[in-house]
GROMACS .gro file of C-alpha atoms in nm:
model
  160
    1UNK     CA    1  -2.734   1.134   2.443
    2UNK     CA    2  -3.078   1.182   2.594
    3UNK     CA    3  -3.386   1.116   2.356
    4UNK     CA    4  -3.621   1.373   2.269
    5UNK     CA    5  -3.945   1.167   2.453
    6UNK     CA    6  -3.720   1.143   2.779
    7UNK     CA    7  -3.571   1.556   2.763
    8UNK     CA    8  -3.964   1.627   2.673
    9UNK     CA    9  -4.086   1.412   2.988
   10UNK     CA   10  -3.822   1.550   3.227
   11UNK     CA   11  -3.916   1.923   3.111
   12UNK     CA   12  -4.305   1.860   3.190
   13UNK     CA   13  -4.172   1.708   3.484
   14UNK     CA   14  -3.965   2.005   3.615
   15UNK     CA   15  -4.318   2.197   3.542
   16UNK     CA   16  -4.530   2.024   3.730
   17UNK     CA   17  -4.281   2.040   4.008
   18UNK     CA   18  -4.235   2.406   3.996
   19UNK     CA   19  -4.563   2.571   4.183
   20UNK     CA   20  -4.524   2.900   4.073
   21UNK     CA   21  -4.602   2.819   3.703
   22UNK     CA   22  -4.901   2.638   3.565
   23UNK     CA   23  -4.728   2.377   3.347
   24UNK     CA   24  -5.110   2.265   3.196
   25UNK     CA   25  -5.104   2.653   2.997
   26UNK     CA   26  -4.744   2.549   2.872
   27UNK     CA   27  -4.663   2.330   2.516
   28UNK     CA   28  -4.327   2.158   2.550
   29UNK     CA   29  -4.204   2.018   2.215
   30UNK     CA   30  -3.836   1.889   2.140
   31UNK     CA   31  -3.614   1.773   1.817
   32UNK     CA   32  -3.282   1.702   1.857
   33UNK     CA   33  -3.220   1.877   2.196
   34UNK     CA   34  -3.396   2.169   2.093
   35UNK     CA   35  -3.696   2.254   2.290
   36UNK     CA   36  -4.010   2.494   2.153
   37UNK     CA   37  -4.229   2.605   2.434
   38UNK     CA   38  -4.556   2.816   2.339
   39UNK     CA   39  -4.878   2.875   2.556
   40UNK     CA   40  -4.910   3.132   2.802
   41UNK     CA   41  -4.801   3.265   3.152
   42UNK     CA   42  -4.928   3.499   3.363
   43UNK     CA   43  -4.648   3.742   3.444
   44UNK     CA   44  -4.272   3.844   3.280
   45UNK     CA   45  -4.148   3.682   3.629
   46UNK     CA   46  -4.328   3.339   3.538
   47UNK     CA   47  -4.163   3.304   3.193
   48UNK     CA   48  -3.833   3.392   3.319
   49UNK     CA   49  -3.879   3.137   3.558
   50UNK     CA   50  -3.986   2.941   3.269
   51UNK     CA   51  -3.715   2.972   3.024
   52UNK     CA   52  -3.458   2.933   3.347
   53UNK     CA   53  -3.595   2.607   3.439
   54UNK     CA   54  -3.582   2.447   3.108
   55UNK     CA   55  -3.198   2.579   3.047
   56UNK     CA   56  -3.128   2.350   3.336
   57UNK     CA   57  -3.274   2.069   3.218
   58UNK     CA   58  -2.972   1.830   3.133
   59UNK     CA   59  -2.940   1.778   2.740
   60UNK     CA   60  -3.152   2.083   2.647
   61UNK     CA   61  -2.939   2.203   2.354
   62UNK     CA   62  -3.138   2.517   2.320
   63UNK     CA   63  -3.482   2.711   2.339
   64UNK     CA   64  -3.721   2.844   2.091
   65UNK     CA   65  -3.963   3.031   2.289
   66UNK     CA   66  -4.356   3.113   2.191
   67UNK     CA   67  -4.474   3.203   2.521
   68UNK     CA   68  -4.705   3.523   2.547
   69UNK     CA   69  -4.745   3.702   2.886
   70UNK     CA   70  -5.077   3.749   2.941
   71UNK     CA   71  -5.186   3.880   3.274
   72UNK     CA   72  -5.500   3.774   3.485
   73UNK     CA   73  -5.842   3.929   3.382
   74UNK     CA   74  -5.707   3.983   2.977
   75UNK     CA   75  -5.952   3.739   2.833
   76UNK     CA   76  -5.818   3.783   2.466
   77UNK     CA   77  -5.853   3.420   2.298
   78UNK     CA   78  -5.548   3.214   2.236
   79UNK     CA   79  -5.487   3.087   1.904
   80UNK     CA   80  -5.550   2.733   2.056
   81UNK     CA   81  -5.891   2.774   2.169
   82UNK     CA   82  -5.968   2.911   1.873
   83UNK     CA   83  -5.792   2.657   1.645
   84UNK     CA   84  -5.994   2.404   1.913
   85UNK     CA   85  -6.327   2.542   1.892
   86UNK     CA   86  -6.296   2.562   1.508
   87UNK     CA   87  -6.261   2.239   1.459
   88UNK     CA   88  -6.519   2.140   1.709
   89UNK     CA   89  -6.773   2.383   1.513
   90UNK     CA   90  -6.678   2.221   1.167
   91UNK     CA   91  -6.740   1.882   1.354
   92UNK     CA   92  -7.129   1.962   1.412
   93UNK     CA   93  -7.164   2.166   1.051
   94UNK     CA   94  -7.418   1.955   0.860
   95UNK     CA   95  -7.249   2.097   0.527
   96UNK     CA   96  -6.893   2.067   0.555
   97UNK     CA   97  -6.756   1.706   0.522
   98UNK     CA   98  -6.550   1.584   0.818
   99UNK     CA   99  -6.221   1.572   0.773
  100UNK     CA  100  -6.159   1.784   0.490
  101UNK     CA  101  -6.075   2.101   0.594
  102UNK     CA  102  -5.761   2.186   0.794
  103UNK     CA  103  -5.705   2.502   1.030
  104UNK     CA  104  -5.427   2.687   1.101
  105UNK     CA  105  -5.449   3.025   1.365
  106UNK     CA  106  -5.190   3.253   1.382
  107UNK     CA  107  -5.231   3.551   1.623
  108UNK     CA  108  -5.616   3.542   1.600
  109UNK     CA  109  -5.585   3.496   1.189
  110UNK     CA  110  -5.747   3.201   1.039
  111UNK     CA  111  -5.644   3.017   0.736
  112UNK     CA  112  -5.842   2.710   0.650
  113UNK     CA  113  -5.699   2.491   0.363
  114UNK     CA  114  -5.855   2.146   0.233
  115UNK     CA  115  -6.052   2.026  -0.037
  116UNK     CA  116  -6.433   2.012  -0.059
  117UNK     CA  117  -6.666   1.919  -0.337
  118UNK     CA  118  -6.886   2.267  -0.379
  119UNK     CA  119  -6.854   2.637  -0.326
  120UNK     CA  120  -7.111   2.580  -0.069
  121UNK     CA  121  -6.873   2.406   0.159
  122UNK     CA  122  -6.592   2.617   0.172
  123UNK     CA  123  -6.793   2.935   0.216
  124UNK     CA  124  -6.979   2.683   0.461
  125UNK     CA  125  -6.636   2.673   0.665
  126UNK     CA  126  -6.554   3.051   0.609
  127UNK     CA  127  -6.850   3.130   0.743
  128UNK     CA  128  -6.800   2.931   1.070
  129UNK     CA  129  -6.462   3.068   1.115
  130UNK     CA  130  -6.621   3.401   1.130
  131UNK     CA  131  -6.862   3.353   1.339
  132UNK     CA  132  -6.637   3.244   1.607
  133UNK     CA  133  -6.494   3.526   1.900
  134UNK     CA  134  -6.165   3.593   1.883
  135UNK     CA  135  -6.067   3.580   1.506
  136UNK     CA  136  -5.976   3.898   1.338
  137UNK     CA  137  -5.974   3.770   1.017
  138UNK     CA  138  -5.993   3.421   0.766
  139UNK     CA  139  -5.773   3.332   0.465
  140UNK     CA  140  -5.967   3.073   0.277
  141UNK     CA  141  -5.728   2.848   0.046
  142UNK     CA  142  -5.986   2.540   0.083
  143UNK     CA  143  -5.954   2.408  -0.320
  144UNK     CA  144  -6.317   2.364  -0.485
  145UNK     CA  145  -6.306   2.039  -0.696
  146UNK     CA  146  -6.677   2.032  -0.807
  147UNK     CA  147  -6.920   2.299  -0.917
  148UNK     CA  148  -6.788   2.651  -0.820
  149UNK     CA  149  -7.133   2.787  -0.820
  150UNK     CA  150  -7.270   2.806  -0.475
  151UNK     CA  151  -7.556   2.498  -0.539
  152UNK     CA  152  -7.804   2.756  -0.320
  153UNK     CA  153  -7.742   3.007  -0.563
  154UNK     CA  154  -7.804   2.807  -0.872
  155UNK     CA  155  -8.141   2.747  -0.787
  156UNK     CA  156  -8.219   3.141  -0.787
  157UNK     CA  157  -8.119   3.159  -1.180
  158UNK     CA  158  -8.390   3.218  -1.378
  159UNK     CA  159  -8.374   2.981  -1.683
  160UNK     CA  160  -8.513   3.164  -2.007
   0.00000   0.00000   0.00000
C-alpha cells in the first residue's frame, strides 16, 4: 500500500504536470487513501479535469472535493487570504498577545477562539477581523480570563 506523503507527492506531481490547471491555487491533503482537495479553479472544465486526474492517481481510494469555480475578474476573497491576512494583522496588533488567538474562516465568516487576559483584547481581535475586506461577519468565542471590563472603559467611571 502506498503512503499518504508518497499518494500526496504524486498528486502535486500530476498538477504541476498538467498545464491547463494551476496546481499553486489547489490544497492536496490525504489520510488513508482518501484525498481532500480545496482552493480554487478557474472554470467547471478545470475542476473536472481536476477531479479526473486525481481518480487516476494509483492508490487514491477516494475524493472529498472543496474546490470553488471561480472565474477570472471575480475578485471575491478566499477564505485563505483572509484566514492569512488575519493572522498577519493580529501579528502587528500592539494589544493582542501573540499566539493566543486562533482563526477559523468559513465562507467569508470568521470565528476567532483563544484565551486572552482582558476584554480589551478580544474586542481588540474582533475589531481587526472586521476591519478586514472580505469578511461578512465574526463569531467571537475568545474566553476572557481576567477583568471583563474593557480596562479603557474603567477609567471613564466616575468614582463617587
Amino acid at each position: 500500500m502506498i503512503s499518504d506523503t508518497v499518494l500526496r507527492q504524486e498528486i502535486i506531481d500530476e498538477l504541476d504536470f498538467e498545464s491547463a490547471i494551476d496546481g499553486s491555487h489547489i490544497g492536496v491533503a490525504v489520510e488513508d487513501g482518501i484525498v481532500t482537495l480545496t482552493g480554487c479553479v478557474f472554470s467547471s472544465e478545470q475542476k473536472a479535469l481536476l477531479e479526473s486526474l486525481v481518480c487516476k492517481v494509483r492508490g487514491v481510494r477516494g475524493i472529498a472535493e472543496e474546490v470553488e469555480v471561480r472565474p477570472l475578474g471575480v475578485t471575491r476573497t478566499t477564505d485563505e487570504e483572509i484566514a492569512r491576512r488575519m493572522v498577519n494583522a493580529l501579528a502587528c496588533n500592539a494589544i493582542v498577545p501573540s499566539d493566543t488567538v486562533q482563526i477559523k474562516v468559513e465562507g467569508g465568516w470568521v470565528t476567532l477562539v483563544g484565551t486572552v487576559d482582558n476584554l480589551d483584547q478580544s474586542v481588540a481581535a474582533e475589531n481587526v477581523a472586521h476591519a478586514l475586506a472580505g469578511v461578512g461577519g465574526v463569531t467571537n468565542k475568545i474566553e476572557v480570563t481576567g477583568p471583563t471590563i474593557a480596562v479603557g472603559a474603567a477609567n471613564t467611571l466616575r468614582q463617587p
